[in-house]
mmCIF file of C-alpha atoms in Angstrom:
data_model
loop_
_atom_site.group_PDB
_atom_site.id
_atom_site.type_symbol
_atom_site.label_atom_id
_atom_site.label_comp_id
_atom_site.label_asym_id
_atom_site.label_seq_id
_atom_site.Cartn_x
_atom_site.Cartn_y
_atom_site.Cartn_z
ATOM 1 C CA MET A 1 174.541 162.549 113.722
ATOM 2 C CA GLN A 2 171.695 162.554 116.225
ATOM 3 C CA GLN A 3 169.929 165.395 114.444
ATOM 4 C CA VAL A 4 169.331 163.082 111.471
ATOM 5 C CA GLN A 5 167.488 160.621 113.679
ATOM 6 C CA ASP A 6 165.535 163.503 115.205
ATOM 7 C CA PHE A 7 164.529 164.718 111.738
ATOM 8 C CA LEU A 8 163.409 161.206 110.866
ATOM 9 C CA ALA A 9 161.434 160.820 114.099
ATOM 10 C CA GLU A 10 159.754 164.219 113.560
ATOM 11 C CA SER A 11 158.794 163.256 110.026
ATOM 12 C CA GLU A 12 157.482 159.856 111.121
ATOM 13 C CA ALA A 13 155.360 161.498 113.834
ATOM 14 C CA LEU A 14 153.707 163.728 111.245
ATOM 15 C CA ALA A 15 153.326 160.814 108.831
ATOM 16 C CA ALA A 16 151.546 158.793 111.522
ATOM 17 C CA VAL A 17 148.945 161.530 111.966
ATOM 18 C CA LEU A 18 148.378 161.761 108.206
ATOM 19 C CA LYS A 19 148.316 158.019 107.559
ATOM 20 C CA ASP A 20 144.529 157.564 107.564
ATOM 21 C CA VAL A 21 143.436 161.110 106.730
ATOM 22 C CA PRO A 22 140.682 161.088 104.063
ATOM 23 C CA GLU A 23 141.534 162.571 100.673
ATOM 24 C CA ALA A 24 138.992 165.365 101.283
ATOM 25 C CA ASP A 25 141.028 166.644 104.246
ATOM 26 C CA TRP A 26 144.077 167.195 102.053
ATOM 27 C CA VAL A 27 142.434 170.221 100.459
ATOM 28 C CA ARG A 28 141.183 171.807 103.698
ATOM 29 C CA PRO A 29 142.800 175.179 104.526
ATOM 30 C CA THR A 30 144.865 175.371 107.707
ATOM 31 C CA GLN A 31 145.273 178.351 110.041
ATOM 32 C CA PHE A 32 148.618 179.166 108.393
ATOM 33 C CA LYS A 33 147.936 181.568 105.523
ATOM 34 C CA GLY A 34 145.225 179.253 104.233
ATOM 35 C CA TRP A 35 147.732 176.599 103.182
ATOM 36 C CA THR A 36 146.108 173.225 102.608
ATOM 37 C CA VAL A 37 147.538 169.943 103.872
ATOM 38 C CA ASN A 38 148.690 169.354 100.282
ATOM 39 C CA ASP A 39 150.528 172.694 100.328
ATOM 40 C CA VAL A 40 152.296 171.802 103.577
ATOM 41 C CA ILE A 41 153.557 168.413 102.418
ATOM 42 C CA VAL A 42 154.537 169.746 98.985
ATOM 43 C CA HIS A 43 156.557 172.462 100.747
ATOM 44 C CA LEU A 44 158.301 169.971 103.037
ATOM 45 C CA LEU A 45 159.082 167.594 100.173
ATOM 46 C CA PHE A 46 160.371 170.391 97.917
ATOM 47 C CA TRP A 47 162.862 171.681 100.474
ATOM 48 C CA ASN A 48 163.797 168.226 101.778
ATOM 49 C CA ARG A 49 164.768 167.392 98.205
ATOM 50 C CA ALA A 50 166.705 170.646 97.925
ATOM 51 C CA ALA A 51 168.654 169.949 101.130
ATOM 52 C CA ASP A 52 169.367 166.396 100.009
ATOM 53 C CA LEU A 53 170.574 167.653 96.630
ATOM 54 C CA SER A 54 172.961 170.092 98.346
ATOM 55 C CA LEU A 55 174.691 167.004 99.775
ATOM 56 C CA THR A 56 174.557 164.623 96.808
ATOM 57 C CA ASP A 57 174.949 167.088 93.902
ATOM 58 C CA PRO A 58 176.038 170.612 94.932
ATOM 59 C CA ASP A 59 176.227 171.854 91.332
ATOM 60 C CA GLY A 60 172.793 170.433 90.591
ATOM 61 C CA PHE A 61 171.474 172.181 93.695
ATOM 62 C CA THR A 62 172.900 175.519 92.556
ATOM 63 C CA ALA A 63 171.364 175.119 89.106
ATOM 64 C CA ARG A 64 167.956 174.102 90.435
ATOM 65 C CA ILE A 65 167.703 176.854 93.034
ATOM 66 C CA GLY A 66 169.100 179.401 90.604
ATOM 67 C CA ALA A 67 166.340 178.566 88.148
ATOM 68 C CA ALA A 68 163.618 178.468 90.803
ATOM 69 C CA PHE A 69 164.310 181.797 92.522
ATOM 70 C CA PRO A 70 163.312 184.138 89.640
ATOM 71 C CA ARG A 71 160.089 182.167 89.223
ATOM 72 C CA MET A 72 159.396 182.352 92.954
ATOM 73 C CA MET A 73 159.833 186.126 92.836
ATOM 74 C CA ALA A 74 157.456 186.381 89.863
ATOM 75 C CA GLU A 75 154.903 183.679 90.684
ATOM 76 C CA GLY A 76 155.270 183.057 94.412
ATOM 77 C CA MET A 77 156.736 180.124 96.303
ATOM 78 C CA ARG A 78 153.483 178.127 96.410
ATOM 79 C CA ALA A 79 153.109 178.169 92.636
ATOM 80 C CA VAL A 80 156.671 177.024 91.986
ATOM 81 C CA GLU A 81 156.581 174.272 94.623
ATOM 82 C CA ASN A 82 153.203 172.961 93.461
ATOM 83 C CA ALA A 83 154.308 172.958 89.815
ATOM 84 C CA ALA A 84 157.463 171.010 90.705
ATOM 85 C CA ILE A 85 155.486 168.392 92.662
ATOM 86 C CA PRO A 86 152.143 167.580 90.979
ATOM 87 C CA GLU A 87 151.221 164.671 93.260
ATOM 88 C CA ARG A 88 148.441 165.218 95.786
ATOM 89 C CA GLY A 89 146.813 163.345 98.641
ATOM 90 C CA ARG A 90 147.858 159.740 99.138
ATOM 91 C CA ALA A 91 150.307 159.797 96.200
ATOM 92 C CA LEU A 92 152.015 162.866 97.693
ATOM 93 C CA TYR A 93 152.097 161.235 101.116
ATOM 94 C CA ASP A 94 153.840 158.129 99.760
ATOM 95 C CA LEU A 95 156.380 160.218 97.828
ATOM 96 C CA TRP A 96 157.187 162.441 100.815
ATOM 97 C CA ARG A 97 157.521 159.508 103.222
ATOM 98 C CA GLU A 98 159.782 157.567 100.863
ATOM 99 C CA GLN A 99 161.984 160.623 100.356
ATOM 100 C CA PHE A 100 162.513 161.509 104.029
ATOM 101 C CA ARG A 101 163.261 157.888 104.908
ATOM 102 C CA ASP A 102 165.799 157.564 102.086
ATOM 103 C CA MET A 103 167.311 160.934 103.006
ATOM 104 C CA ALA A 104 167.799 159.881 106.626
ATOM 105 C CA VAL A 105 169.774 156.827 105.519
ATOM 106 C CA ARG A 106 172.046 158.942 103.294
ATOM 107 C CA TRP A 107 172.655 161.549 105.980
ATOM 108 C CA ALA A 108 173.206 159.212 108.947
ATOM 109 C CA ASP A 109 177.006 159.170 108.743
ATOM 110 C CA VAL A 110 177.627 162.620 107.246
ATOM 111 C CA ASP A 111 180.226 164.790 108.971
ATOM 112 C CA PRO A 112 178.126 167.287 110.993
ATOM 113 C CA LYS A 113 180.593 170.073 110.118
ATOM 114 C CA LEU A 114 180.479 169.494 106.346
ATOM 115 C CA ARG A 115 179.653 172.790 104.625
ATOM 116 C CA LEU A 116 176.686 172.671 102.289
ATOM 117 C CA LYS A 117 175.284 175.189 99.842
ATOM 118 C CA TRP A 118 171.873 176.653 100.531
ATOM 119 C CA ALA A 119 169.454 179.248 99.212
ATOM 120 C CA GLY A 120 171.051 181.713 101.643
ATOM 121 C CA PRO A 121 174.531 181.429 103.177
ATOM 122 C CA ASP A 122 176.232 178.035 103.252
ATOM 123 C CA MET A 123 175.583 176.017 106.393
ATOM 124 C CA SER A 124 176.847 172.931 108.165
ATOM 125 C CA ALA A 125 175.212 169.563 107.585
ATOM 126 C CA ARG A 126 174.044 169.631 111.215
ATOM 127 C CA SER A 127 172.374 173.013 110.719
ATOM 128 C CA SER A 128 170.806 171.884 107.463
ATOM 129 C CA ILE A 129 169.166 168.768 108.873
ATOM 130 C CA THR A 130 168.121 170.673 112.012
ATOM 131 C CA ALA A 131 166.393 173.185 109.749
ATOM 132 C CA ARG A 132 164.546 170.298 108.078
ATOM 133 C CA GLN A 133 163.396 169.035 111.482
ATOM 134 C CA MET A 134 162.338 172.560 112.439
ATOM 135 C CA GLU A 135 160.321 173.014 109.239
ATOM 136 C CA THR A 136 158.691 169.610 109.652
ATOM 137 C CA TRP A 137 157.776 170.374 113.253
ATOM 138 C CA ALA A 138 156.595 173.933 112.594
ATOM 139 C CA HIS A 139 154.547 173.237 109.472
ATOM 140 C CA GLY A 140 153.351 170.004 111.010
ATOM 141 C CA GLN A 141 151.731 172.139 113.714
ATOM 142 C CA GLU A 142 149.135 173.510 111.310
ATOM 143 C CA ILE A 143 148.187 169.943 110.395
ATOM 144 C CA PHE A 144 147.934 168.826 114.025
ATOM 145 C CA ASP A 145 145.828 171.935 114.711
ATOM 146 C CA LEU A 146 143.555 171.344 111.718
ATOM 147 C CA LEU A 147 142.932 167.719 112.663
ATOM 148 C CA GLY A 148 142.387 168.539 116.339
ATOM 149 C CA VAL A 149 145.293 166.369 117.492
ATOM 150 C CA GLU A 150 147.433 167.331 120.477
ATOM 151 C CA ARG A 151 151.045 166.519 119.621
ATOM 152 C CA GLU A 152 153.059 164.529 122.148
ATOM 153 C CA ASP A 153 156.415 166.283 121.927
ATOM 154 C CA GLN A 154 159.717 164.621 122.833
ATOM 155 C CA ASP A 155 163.054 166.078 123.940
ATOM 156 C CA ARG A 156 164.202 166.212 120.325
ATOM 157 C CA ILE A 157 162.439 169.588 120.433
ATOM 158 C CA GLY A 158 165.740 170.694 121.989
ATOM 159 C CA ASN A 159 167.233 171.059 118.504
ATOM 160 C CA ILE A 160 164.583 173.650 117.665
ATOM 161 C CA VAL A 161 165.042 175.421 120.998
ATOM 162 C CA ILE A 162 168.778 175.693 120.326
ATOM 163 C CA LEU A 163 168.045 176.999 116.829
ATOM 164 C CA GLY A 164 165.823 179.634 118.396
ATOM 165 C CA VAL A 165 168.577 180.606 120.836
ATOM 166 C CA ASN A 166 171.249 180.694 118.117
ATOM 167 C CA THR A 167 169.139 182.991 115.918
ATOM 168 C CA PHE A 168 168.681 185.642 118.622
ATOM 169 C CA GLY A 169 170.684 188.164 116.584
ATOM 170 C CA TRP A 170 169.148 187.178 113.244
ATOM 171 C CA SER A 171 165.661 187.402 114.744
ATOM 172 C CA HIS A 172 166.240 191.070 115.490
ATOM 173 C CA ARG A 173 168.054 191.923 112.252
ATOM 174 C CA VAL A 174 165.399 190.407 109.984
ATOM 175 C CA GLN A 175 162.760 192.410 111.836
ATOM 176 C CA GLY A 176 164.770 195.612 111.338
ATOM 177 C CA LEU A 177 165.569 195.898 115.044
ATOM 178 C CA GLU A 178 168.834 196.671 116.797
ATOM 179 C CA VAL A 179 170.427 193.553 118.288
ATOM 180 C CA PRO A 180 170.608 193.890 122.097
ATOM 181 C CA ASP A 181 174.041 193.617 123.687
ATOM 182 C CA HIS A 182 172.934 190.692 125.842
ATOM 183 C CA MET A 183 170.571 187.779 125.550
ATOM 184 C CA PRO A 184 167.925 187.079 128.195
ATOM 185 C CA ARG A 185 168.245 184.083 130.436
ATOM 186 C CA LEU A 186 166.052 181.142 129.457
ATOM 187 C CA ARG A 187 164.844 178.565 131.950
ATOM 188 C CA LEU A 188 162.753 176.073 130.014
ATOM 189 C CA VAL A 189 161.083 172.810 130.973
ATOM 190 C CA ALA A 190 161.688 170.016 128.460
ATOM 191 C CA PRO A 191 158.940 167.510 127.605
ATOM 192 C CA SER A 192 160.787 165.019 129.823
ATOM 193 C CA GLY A 193 160.719 167.453 132.739
ATOM 194 C CA ALA A 194 164.419 168.310 132.495
ATOM 195 C CA ILE A 195 165.398 171.971 132.968
ATOM 196 C CA TRP A 196 167.192 173.615 130.053
ATOM 197 C CA ASP A 197 169.112 176.822 130.799
ATOM 198 C CA PHE A 198 170.355 179.155 128.070
ATOM 199 C CA GLY A 199 171.546 182.721 127.731
ATOM 200 C CA ASP A 200 173.233 185.045 130.194
ATOM 201 C CA PRO A 201 172.835 183.645 133.747
ATOM 202 C CA GLU A 202 173.302 187.168 135.137
ATOM 203 C CA ALA A 203 170.704 188.784 132.868
ATOM 204 C CA SER A 204 167.750 190.505 134.509
ATOM 205 C CA ASP A 205 165.589 189.616 131.505
ATOM 206 C CA LEU A 206 164.126 186.129 131.885
ATOM 207 C CA ILE A 207 161.982 183.730 129.873
ATOM 208 C CA GLU A 208 160.525 180.780 131.784
ATOM 209 C CA GLY A 209 158.100 178.008 130.904
ATOM 210 C CA PRO A 210 157.622 175.012 128.600
ATOM 211 C CA ALA A 211 160.348 174.479 126.020
ATOM 212 C CA VAL A 212 157.633 173.532 123.532
ATOM 213 C CA ASP A 213 156.057 176.969 123.921
ATOM 214 C CA PHE A 214 159.408 178.671 123.317
ATOM 215 C CA ALA A 215 159.804 176.604 120.143
ATOM 216 C CA ARG A 216 156.289 177.581 119.084
ATOM 217 C CA VAL A 217 157.064 181.263 119.522
ATOM 218 C CA VAL A 218 160.382 181.294 117.643
ATOM 219 C CA THR A 219 158.837 179.299 114.768
ATOM 220 C CA GLN A 220 155.776 181.605 114.815
ATOM 221 C CA THR A 221 153.227 178.824 115.246
ATOM 222 C CA ARG A 222 151.764 180.557 118.308
ATOM 223 C CA ASN A 223 151.520 184.115 119.579
ATOM 224 C CA ILE A 224 153.389 184.618 122.839
ATOM 225 C CA GLY A 225 150.061 185.511 124.463
ATOM 226 C CA ASP A 226 148.721 182.033 123.701
ATOM 227 C CA THR A 227 151.516 180.250 125.563
ATOM 228 C CA ALA A 228 152.434 179.522 129.169
ATOM 229 C CA LEU A 229 155.752 181.375 128.907
ATOM 230 C CA VAL A 230 156.477 183.963 131.596
ATOM 231 C CA VAL A 231 158.543 186.826 130.190
ATOM 232 C CA SER A 232 160.320 189.475 132.273
ATOM 233 C CA GLY A 233 162.273 192.487 131.029
ATOM 234 C CA PRO A 234 162.205 194.652 127.877
ATOM 235 C CA VAL A 235 164.751 192.627 125.875
ATOM 236 C CA ALA A 236 162.953 189.361 126.523
ATOM 237 C CA SER A 237 159.554 190.927 125.813
ATOM 238 C CA ARG A 238 160.582 192.419 122.471
ATOM 239 C CA TRP A 239 162.286 189.193 121.376
ATOM 240 C CA MET A 240 159.270 187.039 122.155
ATOM 241 C CA ALA A 241 156.936 189.535 120.465
ATOM 242 C CA THR A 242 158.816 189.366 117.142
ATOM 243 C CA ALA A 243 160.917 186.174 117.245
ATOM 244 C CA GLN A 244 161.721 184.453 113.940
ATOM 245 C CA CYS A 245 164.190 181.566 113.823
ATOM 246 C CA PHE A 246 163.689 180.691 110.139
ATOM 247 C CA ALA A 247 165.318 182.210 107.069
ATOM 248 C CA GLY A 248 163.628 184.430 104.522
ATOM 249 C CA GLY A 249 162.140 187.875 104.796
ATOM 250 C CA LYS A 250 160.496 189.515 107.779
ATOM 251 C CA GLU A 251 157.427 187.634 108.994
ATOM 252 C CA ALA A 252 154.931 188.672 111.656
ATOM 253 C CA PRO A 253 153.897 186.244 114.397
ATOM 254 C CA PRO A 254 150.263 185.113 114.315
ATOM 255 C CA ALA A 255 147.775 187.384 116.031
ATOM 256 C CA PRO A 256 146.591 186.270 119.476
ATOM 257 C CA GLY A 257 143.987 183.530 119.356
ATOM 258 C CA THR A 258 144.392 182.735 115.640
ATOM 259 C CA ARG A 259 146.476 179.574 115.972
ATOM 260 C CA PHE A 260 145.037 176.773 118.120
ATOM 261 C CA THR A 261 144.192 173.092 118.132
ATOM 262 C CA ALA A 262 140.707 172.592 116.705
ATOM 263 C CA GLN A 263 138.176 170.930 118.960
#
């Protein structure tokens, strides 16, 4: 399953940036809700473990998530995740890296269509590991931004673009909006320079520009106004103003100019 290798490569890219980061930087707040680097890696490790458990021990997954959800509602997600994973800094880094590498080995030959339990509706193994890549890429962005590092994206970003396309309806429903009867046409430029076309080829609404910027918008790591995307038509404009490809409750995109790579 190629998506497993893409998840691994995304995780390794983030690990490479964090490899020599001083311990003091692990407690610095990022531009994402003030999360620290520790918070980001704890979050990734917590949900990587949950996804892995859904494959190796479905009943154990159900029990663990069932116990965690009431606490998350009462105490908040950060508190529950940080209590479950007490390691910080270098110790956390080593634990997270060991886990995602082991997970990639276990998932390499899994049937992509295998149905797995999740915190929301069940999903395929392919969707589950793609979600882990998406989370790693999206939350990794706040670390790249904090450290002032420009990420060199690869065409594996295509998995996140497809996730953004596939959640067109969800993106509207979670925001409390009516789902349009057609999807805009997308004409995106991949990191390799390839052209990726999606959506209705006859649609008058059009989104053009870097595929990386589209991925940033649907994962809410950038405001549409801080990207090079060119958006035409009311359906395309509303989608890009409120897009949300990830599960959970309604979230607002960052305000213009609030998410950027530090100098």
